[in-house]
JSON list of C-alpha atoms (C1' of nucleotides) in Angstrom, two decimals:
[
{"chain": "A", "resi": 1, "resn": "UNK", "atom": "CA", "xyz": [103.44, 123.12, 110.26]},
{"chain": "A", "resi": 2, "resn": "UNK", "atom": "CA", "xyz": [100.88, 120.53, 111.64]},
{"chain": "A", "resi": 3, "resn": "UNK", "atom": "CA", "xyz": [99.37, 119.11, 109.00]},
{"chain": "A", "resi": 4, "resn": "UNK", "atom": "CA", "xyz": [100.79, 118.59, 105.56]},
{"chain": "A", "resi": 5, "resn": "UNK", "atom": "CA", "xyz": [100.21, 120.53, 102.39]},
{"chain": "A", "resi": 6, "resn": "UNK", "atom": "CA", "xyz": [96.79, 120.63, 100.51]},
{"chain": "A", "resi": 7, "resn": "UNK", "atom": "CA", "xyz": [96.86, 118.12, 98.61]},
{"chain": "A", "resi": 8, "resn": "UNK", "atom": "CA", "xyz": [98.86, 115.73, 99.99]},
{"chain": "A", "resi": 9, "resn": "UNK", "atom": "CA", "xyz": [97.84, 112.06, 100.46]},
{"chain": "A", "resi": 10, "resn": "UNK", "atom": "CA", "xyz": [99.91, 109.28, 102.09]},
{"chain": "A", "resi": 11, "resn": "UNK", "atom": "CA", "xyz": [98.30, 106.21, 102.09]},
{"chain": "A", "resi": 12, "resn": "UNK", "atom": "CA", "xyz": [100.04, 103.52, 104.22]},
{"chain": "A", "resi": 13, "resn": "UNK", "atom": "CA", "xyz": [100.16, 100.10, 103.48]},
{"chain": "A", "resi": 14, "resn": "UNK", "atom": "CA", "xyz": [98.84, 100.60, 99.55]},
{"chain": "A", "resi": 15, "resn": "UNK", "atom": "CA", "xyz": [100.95, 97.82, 98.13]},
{"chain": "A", "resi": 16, "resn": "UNK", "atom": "CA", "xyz": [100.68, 94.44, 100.22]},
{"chain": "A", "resi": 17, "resn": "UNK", "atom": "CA", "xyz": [103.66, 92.35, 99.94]},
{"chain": "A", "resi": 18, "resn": "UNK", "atom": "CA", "xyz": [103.15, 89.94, 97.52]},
{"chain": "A", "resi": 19, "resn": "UNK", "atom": "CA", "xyz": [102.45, 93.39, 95.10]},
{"chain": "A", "resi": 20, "resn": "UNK", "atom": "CA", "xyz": [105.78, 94.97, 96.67]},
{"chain": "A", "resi": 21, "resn": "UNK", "atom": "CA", "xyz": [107.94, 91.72, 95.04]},
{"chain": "A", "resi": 22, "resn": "UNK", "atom": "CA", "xyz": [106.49, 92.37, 91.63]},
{"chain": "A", "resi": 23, "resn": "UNK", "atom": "CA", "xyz": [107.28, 95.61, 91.53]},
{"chain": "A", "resi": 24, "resn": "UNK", "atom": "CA", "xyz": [110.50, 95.21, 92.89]},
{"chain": "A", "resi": 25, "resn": "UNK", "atom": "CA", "xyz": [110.93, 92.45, 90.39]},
{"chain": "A", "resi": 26, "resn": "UNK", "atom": "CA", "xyz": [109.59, 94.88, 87.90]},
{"chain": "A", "resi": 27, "resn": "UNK", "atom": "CA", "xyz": [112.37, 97.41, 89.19]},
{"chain": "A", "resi": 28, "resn": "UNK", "atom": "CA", "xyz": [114.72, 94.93, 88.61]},
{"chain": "A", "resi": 29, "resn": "UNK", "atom": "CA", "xyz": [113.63, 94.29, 85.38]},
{"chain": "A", "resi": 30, "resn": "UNK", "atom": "CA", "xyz": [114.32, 97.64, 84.30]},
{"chain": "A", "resi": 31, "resn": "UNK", "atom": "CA", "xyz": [117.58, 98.09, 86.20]},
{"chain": "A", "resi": 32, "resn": "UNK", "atom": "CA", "xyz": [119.04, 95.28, 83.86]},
{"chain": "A", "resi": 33, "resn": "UNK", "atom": "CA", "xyz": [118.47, 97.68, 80.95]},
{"chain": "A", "resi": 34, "resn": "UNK", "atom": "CA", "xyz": [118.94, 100.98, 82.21]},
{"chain": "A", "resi": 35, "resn": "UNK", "atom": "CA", "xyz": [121.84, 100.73, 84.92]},
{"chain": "A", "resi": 36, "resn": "UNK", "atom": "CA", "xyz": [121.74, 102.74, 88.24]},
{"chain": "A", "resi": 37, "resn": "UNK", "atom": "CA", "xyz": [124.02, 105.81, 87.85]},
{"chain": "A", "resi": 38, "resn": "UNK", "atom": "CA", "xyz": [125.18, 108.17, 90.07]},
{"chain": "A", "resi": 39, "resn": "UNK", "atom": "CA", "xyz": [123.62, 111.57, 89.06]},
{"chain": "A", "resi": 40, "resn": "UNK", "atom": "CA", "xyz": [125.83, 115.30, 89.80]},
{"chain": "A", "resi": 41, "resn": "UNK", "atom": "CA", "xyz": [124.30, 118.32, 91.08]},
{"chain": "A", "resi": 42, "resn": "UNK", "atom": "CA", "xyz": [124.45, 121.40, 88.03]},
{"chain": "A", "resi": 43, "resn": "UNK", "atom": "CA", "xyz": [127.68, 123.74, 88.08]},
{"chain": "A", "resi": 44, "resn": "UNK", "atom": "CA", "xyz": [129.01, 122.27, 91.53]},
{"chain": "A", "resi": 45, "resn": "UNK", "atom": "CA", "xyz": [129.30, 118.55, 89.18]},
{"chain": "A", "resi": 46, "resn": "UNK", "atom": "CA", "xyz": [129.02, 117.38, 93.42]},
{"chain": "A", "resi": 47, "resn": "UNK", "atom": "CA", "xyz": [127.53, 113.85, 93.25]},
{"chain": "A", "resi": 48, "resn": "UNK", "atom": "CA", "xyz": [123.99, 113.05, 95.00]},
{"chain": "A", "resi": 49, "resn": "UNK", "atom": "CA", "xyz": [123.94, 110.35, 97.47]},
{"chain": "A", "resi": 50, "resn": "UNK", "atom": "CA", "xyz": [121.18, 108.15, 95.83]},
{"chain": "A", "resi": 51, "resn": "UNK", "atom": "CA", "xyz": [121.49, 106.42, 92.42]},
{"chain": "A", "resi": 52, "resn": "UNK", "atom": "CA", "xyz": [119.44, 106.91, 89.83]},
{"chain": "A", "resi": 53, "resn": "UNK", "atom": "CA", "xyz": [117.92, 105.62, 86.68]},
{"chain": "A", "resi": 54, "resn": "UNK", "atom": "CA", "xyz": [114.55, 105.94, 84.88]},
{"chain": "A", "resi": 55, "resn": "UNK", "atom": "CA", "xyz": [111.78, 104.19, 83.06]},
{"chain": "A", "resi": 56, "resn": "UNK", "atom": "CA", "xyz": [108.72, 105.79, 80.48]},
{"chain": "A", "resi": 57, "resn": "UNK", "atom": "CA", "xyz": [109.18, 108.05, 77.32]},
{"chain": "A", "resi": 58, "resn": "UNK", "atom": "CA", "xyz": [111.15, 110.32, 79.60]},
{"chain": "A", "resi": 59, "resn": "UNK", "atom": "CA", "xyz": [113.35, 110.47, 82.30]},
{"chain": "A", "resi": 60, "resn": "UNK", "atom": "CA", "xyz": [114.74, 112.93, 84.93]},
{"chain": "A", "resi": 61, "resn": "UNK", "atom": "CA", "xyz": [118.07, 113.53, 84.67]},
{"chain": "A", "resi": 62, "resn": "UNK", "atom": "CA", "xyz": [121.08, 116.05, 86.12]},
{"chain": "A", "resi": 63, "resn": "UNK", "atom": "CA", "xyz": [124.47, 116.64, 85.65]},
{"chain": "A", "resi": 64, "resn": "UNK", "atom": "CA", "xyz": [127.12, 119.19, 85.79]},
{"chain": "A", "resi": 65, "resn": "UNK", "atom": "CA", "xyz": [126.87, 120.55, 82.47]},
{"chain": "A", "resi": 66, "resn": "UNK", "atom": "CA", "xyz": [123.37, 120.57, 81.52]},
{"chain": "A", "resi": 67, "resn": "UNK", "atom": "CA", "xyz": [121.77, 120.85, 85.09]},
{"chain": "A", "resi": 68, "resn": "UNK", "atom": "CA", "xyz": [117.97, 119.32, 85.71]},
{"chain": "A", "resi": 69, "resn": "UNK", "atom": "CA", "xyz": [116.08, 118.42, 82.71]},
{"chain": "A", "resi": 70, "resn": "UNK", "atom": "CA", "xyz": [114.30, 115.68, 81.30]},
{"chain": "A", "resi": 71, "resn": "UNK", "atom": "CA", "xyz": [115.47, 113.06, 78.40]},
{"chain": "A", "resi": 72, "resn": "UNK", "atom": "CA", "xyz": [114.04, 110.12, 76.56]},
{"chain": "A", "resi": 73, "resn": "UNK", "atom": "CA", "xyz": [117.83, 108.49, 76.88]},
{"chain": "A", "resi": 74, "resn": "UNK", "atom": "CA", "xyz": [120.02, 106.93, 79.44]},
{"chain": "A", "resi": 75, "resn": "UNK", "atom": "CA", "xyz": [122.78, 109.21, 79.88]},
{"chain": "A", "resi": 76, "resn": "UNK", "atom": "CA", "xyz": [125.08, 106.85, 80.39]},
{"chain": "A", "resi": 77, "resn": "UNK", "atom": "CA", "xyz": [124.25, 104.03, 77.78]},
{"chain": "A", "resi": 78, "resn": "UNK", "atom": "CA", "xyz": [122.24, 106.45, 75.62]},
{"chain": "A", "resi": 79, "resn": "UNK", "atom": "CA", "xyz": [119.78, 104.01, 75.36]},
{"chain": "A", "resi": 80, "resn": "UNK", "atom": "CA", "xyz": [115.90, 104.78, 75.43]},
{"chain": "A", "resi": 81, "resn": "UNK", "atom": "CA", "xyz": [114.51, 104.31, 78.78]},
{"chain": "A", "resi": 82, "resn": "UNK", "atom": "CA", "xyz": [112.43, 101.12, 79.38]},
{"chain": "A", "resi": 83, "resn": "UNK", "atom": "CA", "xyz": [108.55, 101.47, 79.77]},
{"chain": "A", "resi": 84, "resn": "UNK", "atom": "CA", "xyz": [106.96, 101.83, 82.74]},
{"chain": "A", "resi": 85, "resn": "UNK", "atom": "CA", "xyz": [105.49, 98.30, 84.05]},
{"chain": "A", "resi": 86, "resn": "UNK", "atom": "CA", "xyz": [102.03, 97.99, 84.00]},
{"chain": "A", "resi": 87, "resn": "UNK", "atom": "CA", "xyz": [101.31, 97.44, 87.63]},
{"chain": "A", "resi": 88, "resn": "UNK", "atom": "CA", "xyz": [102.74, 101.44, 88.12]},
{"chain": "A", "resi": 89, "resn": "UNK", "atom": "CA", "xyz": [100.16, 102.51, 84.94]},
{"chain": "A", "resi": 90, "resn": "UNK", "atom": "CA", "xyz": [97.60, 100.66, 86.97]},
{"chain": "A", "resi": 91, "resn": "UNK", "atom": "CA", "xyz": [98.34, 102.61, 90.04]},
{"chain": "A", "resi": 92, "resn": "UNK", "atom": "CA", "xyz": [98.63, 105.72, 88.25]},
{"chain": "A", "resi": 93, "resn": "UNK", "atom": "CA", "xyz": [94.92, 105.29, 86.62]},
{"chain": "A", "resi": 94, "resn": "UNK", "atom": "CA", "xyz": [93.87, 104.90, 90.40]},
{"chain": "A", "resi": 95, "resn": "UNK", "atom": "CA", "xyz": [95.33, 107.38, 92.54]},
{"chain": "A", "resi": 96, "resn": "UNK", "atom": "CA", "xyz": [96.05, 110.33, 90.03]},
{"chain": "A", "resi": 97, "resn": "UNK", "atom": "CA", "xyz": [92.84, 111.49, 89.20]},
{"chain": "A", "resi": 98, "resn": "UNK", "atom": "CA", "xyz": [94.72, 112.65, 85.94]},
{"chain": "A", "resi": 99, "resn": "UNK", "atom": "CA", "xyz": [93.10, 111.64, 82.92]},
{"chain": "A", "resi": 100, "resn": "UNK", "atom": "CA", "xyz": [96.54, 110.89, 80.90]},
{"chain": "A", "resi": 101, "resn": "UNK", "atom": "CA", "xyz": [99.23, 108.23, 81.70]},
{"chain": "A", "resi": 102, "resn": "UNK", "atom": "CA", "xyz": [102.68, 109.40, 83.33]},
{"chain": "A", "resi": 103, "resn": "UNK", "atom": "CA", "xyz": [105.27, 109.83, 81.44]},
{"chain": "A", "resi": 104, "resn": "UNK", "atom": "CA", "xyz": [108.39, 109.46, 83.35]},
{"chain": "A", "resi": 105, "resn": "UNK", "atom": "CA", "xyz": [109.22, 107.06, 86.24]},
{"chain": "A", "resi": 106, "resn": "UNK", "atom": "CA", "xyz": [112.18, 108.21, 88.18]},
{"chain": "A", "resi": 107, "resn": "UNK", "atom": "CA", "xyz": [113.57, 105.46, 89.91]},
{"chain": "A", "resi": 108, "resn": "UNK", "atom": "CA", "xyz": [116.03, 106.64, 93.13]},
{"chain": "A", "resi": 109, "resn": "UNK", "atom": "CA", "xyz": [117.75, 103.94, 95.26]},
{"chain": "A", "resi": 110, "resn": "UNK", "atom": "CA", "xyz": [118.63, 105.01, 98.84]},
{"chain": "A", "resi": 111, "resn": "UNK", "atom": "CA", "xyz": [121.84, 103.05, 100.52]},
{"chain": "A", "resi": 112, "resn": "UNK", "atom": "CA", "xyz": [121.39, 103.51, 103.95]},
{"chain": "A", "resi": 113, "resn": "UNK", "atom": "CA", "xyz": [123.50, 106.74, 104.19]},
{"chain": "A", "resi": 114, "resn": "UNK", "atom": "CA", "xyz": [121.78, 108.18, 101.19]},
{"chain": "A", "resi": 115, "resn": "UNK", "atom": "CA", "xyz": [119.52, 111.34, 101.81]},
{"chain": "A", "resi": 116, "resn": "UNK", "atom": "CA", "xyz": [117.59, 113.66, 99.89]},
{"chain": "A", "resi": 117, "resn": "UNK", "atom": "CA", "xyz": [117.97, 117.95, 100.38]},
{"chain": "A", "resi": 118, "resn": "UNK", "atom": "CA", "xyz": [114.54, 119.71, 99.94]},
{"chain": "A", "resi": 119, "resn": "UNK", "atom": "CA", "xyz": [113.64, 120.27, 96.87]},
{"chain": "A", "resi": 120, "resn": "UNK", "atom": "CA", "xyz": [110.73, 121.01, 94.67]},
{"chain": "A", "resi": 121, "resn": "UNK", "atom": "CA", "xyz": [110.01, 118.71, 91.44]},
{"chain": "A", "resi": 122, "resn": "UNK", "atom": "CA", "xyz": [109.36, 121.85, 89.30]},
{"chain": "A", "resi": 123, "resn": "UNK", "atom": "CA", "xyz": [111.10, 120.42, 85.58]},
{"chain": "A", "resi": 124, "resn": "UNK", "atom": "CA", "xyz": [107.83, 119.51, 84.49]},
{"chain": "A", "resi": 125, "resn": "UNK", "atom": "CA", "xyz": [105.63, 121.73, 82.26]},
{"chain": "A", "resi": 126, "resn": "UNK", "atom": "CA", "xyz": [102.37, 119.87, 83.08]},
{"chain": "A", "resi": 127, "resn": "UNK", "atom": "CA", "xyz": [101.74, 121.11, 86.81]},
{"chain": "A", "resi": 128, "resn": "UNK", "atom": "CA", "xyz": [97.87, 119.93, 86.97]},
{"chain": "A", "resi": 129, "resn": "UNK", "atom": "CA", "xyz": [99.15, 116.35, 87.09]},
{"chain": "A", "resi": 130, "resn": "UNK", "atom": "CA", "xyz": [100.34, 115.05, 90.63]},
{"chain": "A", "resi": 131, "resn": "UNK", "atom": "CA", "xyz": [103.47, 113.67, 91.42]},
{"chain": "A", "resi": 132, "resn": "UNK", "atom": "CA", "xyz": [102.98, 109.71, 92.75]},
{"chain": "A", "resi": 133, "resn": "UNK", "atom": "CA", "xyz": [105.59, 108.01, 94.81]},
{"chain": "A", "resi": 134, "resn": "UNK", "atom": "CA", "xyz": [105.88, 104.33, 96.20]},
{"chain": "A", "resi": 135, "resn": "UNK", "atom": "CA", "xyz": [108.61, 103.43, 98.33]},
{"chain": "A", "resi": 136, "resn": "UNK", "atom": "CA", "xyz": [110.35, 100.12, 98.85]},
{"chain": "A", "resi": 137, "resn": "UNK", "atom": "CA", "xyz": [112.47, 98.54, 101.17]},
{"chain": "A", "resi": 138, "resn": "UNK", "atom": "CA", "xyz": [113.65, 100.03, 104.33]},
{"chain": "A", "resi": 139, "resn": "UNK", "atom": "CA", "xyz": [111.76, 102.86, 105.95]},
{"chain": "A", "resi": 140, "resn": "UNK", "atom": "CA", "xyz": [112.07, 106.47, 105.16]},
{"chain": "A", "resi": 141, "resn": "UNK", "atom": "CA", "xyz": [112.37, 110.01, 107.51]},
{"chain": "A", "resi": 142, "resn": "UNK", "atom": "CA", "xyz": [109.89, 112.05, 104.69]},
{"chain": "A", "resi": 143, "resn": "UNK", "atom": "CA", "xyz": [109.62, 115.91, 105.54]},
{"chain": "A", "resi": 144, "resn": "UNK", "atom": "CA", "xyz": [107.33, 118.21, 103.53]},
{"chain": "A", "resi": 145, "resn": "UNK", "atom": "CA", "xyz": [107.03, 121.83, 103.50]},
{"chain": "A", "resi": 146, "resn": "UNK", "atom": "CA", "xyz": [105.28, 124.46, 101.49]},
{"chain": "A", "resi": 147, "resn": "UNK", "atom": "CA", "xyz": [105.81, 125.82, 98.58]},
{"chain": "A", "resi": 148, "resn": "UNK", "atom": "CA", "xyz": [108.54, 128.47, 99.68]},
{"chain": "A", "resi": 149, "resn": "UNK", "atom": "CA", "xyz": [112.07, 126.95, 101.04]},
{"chain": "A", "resi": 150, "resn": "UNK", "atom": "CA", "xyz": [111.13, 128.65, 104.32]},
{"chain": "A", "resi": 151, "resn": "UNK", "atom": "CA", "xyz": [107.74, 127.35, 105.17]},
{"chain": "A", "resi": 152, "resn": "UNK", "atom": "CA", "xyz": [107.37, 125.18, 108.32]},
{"chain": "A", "resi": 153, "resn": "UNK", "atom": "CA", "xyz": [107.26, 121.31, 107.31]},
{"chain": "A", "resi": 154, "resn": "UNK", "atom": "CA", "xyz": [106.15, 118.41, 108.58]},
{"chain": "A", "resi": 155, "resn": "UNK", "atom": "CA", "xyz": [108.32, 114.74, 108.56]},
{"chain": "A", "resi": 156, "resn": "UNK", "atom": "CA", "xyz": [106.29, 111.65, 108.44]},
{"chain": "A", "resi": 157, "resn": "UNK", "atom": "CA", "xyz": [107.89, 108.04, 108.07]},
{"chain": "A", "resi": 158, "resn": "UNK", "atom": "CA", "xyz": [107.33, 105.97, 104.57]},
{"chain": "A", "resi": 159, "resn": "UNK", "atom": "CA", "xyz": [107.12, 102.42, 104.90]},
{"chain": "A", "resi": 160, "resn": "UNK", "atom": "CA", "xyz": [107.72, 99.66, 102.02]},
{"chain": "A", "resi": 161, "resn": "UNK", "atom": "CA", "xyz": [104.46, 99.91, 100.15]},
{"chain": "A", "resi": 162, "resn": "UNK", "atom": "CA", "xyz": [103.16, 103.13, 101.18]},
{"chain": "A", "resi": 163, "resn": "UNK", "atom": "CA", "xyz": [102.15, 105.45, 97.99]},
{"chain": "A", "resi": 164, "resn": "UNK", "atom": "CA", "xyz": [102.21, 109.36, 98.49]},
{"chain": "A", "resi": 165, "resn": "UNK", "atom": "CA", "xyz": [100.56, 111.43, 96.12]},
{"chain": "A", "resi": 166, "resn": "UNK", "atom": "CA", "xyz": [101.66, 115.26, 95.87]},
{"chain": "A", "resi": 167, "resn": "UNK", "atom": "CA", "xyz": [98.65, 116.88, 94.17]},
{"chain": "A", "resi": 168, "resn": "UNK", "atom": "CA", "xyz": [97.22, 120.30, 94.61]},
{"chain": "A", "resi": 169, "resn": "UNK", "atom": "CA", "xyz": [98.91, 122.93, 96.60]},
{"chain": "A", "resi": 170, "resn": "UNK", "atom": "CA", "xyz": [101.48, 120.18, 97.76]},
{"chain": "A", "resi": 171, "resn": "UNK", "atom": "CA", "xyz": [102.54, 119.59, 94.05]},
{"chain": "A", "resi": 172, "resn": "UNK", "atom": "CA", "xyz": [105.11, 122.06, 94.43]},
{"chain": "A", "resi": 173, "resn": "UNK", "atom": "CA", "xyz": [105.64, 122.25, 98.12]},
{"chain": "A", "resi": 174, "resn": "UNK", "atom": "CA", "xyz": [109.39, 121.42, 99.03]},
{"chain": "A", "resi": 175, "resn": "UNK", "atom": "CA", "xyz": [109.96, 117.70, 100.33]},
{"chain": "A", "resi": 176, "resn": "UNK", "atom": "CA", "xyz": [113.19, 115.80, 100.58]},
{"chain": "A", "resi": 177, "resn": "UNK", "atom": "CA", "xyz": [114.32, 112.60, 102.24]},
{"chain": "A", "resi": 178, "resn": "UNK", "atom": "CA", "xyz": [115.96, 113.52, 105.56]},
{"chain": "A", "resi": 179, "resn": "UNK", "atom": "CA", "xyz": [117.26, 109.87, 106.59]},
{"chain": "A", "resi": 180, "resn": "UNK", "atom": "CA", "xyz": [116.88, 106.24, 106.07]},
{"chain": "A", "resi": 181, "resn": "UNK", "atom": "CA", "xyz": [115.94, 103.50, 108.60]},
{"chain": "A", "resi": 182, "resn": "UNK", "atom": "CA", "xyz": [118.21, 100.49, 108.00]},
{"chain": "A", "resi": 183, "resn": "UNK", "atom": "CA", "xyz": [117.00, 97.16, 108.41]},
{"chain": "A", "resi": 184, "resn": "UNK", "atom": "CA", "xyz": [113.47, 97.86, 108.51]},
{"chain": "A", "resi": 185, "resn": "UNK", "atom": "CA", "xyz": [112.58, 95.91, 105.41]},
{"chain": "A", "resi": 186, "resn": "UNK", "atom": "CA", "xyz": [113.33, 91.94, 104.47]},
{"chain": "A", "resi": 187, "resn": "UNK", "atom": "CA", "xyz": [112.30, 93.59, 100.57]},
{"chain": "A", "resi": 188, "resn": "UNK", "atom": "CA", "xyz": [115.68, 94.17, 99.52]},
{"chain": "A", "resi": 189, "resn": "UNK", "atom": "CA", "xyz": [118.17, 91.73, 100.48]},
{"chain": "A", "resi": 190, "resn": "UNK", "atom": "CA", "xyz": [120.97, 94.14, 100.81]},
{"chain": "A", "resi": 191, "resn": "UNK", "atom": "CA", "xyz": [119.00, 97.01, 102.44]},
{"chain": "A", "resi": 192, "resn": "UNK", "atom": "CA", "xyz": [118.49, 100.31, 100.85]},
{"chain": "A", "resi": 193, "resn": "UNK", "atom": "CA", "xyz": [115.41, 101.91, 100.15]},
{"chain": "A", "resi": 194, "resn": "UNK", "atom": "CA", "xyz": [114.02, 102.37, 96.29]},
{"chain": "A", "resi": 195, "resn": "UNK", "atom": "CA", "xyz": [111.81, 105.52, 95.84]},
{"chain": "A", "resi": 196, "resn": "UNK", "atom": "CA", "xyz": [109.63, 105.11, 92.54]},
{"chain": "A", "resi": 197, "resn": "UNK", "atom": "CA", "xyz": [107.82, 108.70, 91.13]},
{"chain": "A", "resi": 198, "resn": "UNK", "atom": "CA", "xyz": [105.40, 109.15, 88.35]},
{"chain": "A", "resi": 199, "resn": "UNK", "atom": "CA", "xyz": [105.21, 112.42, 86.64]},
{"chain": "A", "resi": 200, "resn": "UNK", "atom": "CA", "xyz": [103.42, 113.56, 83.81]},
{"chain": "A", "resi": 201, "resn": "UNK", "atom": "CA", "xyz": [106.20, 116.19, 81.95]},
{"chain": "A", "resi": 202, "resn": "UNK", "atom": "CA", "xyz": [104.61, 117.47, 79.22]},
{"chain": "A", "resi": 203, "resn": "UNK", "atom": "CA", "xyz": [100.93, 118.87, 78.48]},
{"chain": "A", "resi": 204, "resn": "UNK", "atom": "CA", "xyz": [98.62, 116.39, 77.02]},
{"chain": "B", "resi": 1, "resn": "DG", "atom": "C1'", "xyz": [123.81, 133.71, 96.47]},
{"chain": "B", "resi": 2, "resn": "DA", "atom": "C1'", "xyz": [121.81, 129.03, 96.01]},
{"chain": "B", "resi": 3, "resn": "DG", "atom": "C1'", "xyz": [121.94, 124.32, 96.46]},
{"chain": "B", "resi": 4, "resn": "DT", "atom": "C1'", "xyz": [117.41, 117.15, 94.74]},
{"chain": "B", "resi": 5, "resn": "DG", "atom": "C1'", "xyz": [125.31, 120.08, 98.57]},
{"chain": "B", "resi": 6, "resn": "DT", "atom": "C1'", "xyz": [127.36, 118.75, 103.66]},
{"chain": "B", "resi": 7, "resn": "DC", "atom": "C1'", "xyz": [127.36, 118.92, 108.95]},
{"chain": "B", "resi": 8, "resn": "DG", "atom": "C1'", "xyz": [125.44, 119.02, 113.78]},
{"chain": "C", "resi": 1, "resn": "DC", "atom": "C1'", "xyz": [130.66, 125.40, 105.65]},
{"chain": "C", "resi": 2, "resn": "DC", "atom": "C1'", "xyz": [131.89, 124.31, 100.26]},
{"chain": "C", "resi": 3, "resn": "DT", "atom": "C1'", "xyz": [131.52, 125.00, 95.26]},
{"chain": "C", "resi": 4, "resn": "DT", "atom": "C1'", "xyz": [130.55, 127.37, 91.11]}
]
DNA sequence: GAGTGTCG
DNA sequence: CCTT
């Protein structure tokens, strides 16, 4: 594939970086309450590489037992999930083009081993909304196919600030994380890479 | 056989 | 290739 999905919009550079330290400080903010954990693949129980935790009414979650689904709790604390900051409702209300506010902010941090199979985000029941990602920190190896496993795909780089939007055709294609650039990014003092996505989950 | 696995 |  040349060009990415329908759909698809990366837009480079969205957050300048006095925006990228609130929202990290926003992050961090909800990190105090809802702990990074490290999430297991369903029936193999394998762990994933990145850590994981979650802010809105819902949140993505996966584990051995239960497989993919979404929650309003921590599954570790069993605590409610912490709402999403304002700045991310603000950037939802922009880019989205959906006329109702996300639901769930998934919240994956990247060390800089940490990688990301191809996968579709397909636990939703609200399709028509996109799926909106901002990445922070060190750079990103993004690859995007279609919406079969065995469509061609494309790999672009994300950069801290950058905001992709998966809408239309793309809002199903298969994407994944293929590698992280260390030291790219002064954001996070120890390196790593946070990956922020709004979803709407249910139908309005 | 499939996988938000791993490895090369 | 490994695991369920």
């Amino acid at each position: 594939m040349t060009a990415p999905p329908e759909g698809f919009r990366h837009l480079p550079g969205h957050f300048p970086p006095d925006a990228q330290a609130s929202l990290l400080e926003a992050v961090r903010a909800v990190v105090a309450r809802a702990p990074l954990y490290v999430p297991t693949l369903p029936r193999s129980g394998k762990e994933m590489s990145v850590r994981m935790t979650n802010c809105g009414a819902l949140g993505w979650v996966t584990d051995a037992a239960r497989g993919y689904r979404y929650q309003a709790t921590h599954p570790v604390t069993g605590e409610p999930w912490p709402s999403i900051p304002g700045i991310l409702l603000d950037l939802w209300a922009e880019v989205s083009g959906y006329p109702h506010p996300p639901e769930a902010c998934l919240i994956n941090f990247y060390s800089a081993t940490a990688k990301m199979g191809q996968h579709q985000d397909r636990d939703e029941t609200d399709f028509a909304a996109p799926v909106v990602s901002v990445s922070l920190g060190d750079d990103c190896l993004f690859r995007i196919g279609g919406t079969k496993r065995t469509d061609s795909t494309v790999s672009l780089r994300l950069r801290s600030g950058d905001v992709a939007v998966l809408g239309g055709e793309s809002r199903l294609a298969f994407h994944g994380v293929d590698r992280i650039y260390p030291d790219t990014s002064t954001l996070l003092k120890n390196g790593g890479r946070i990956n922020l996505t709004l979803r709407r989950v249910t139908k309005p």
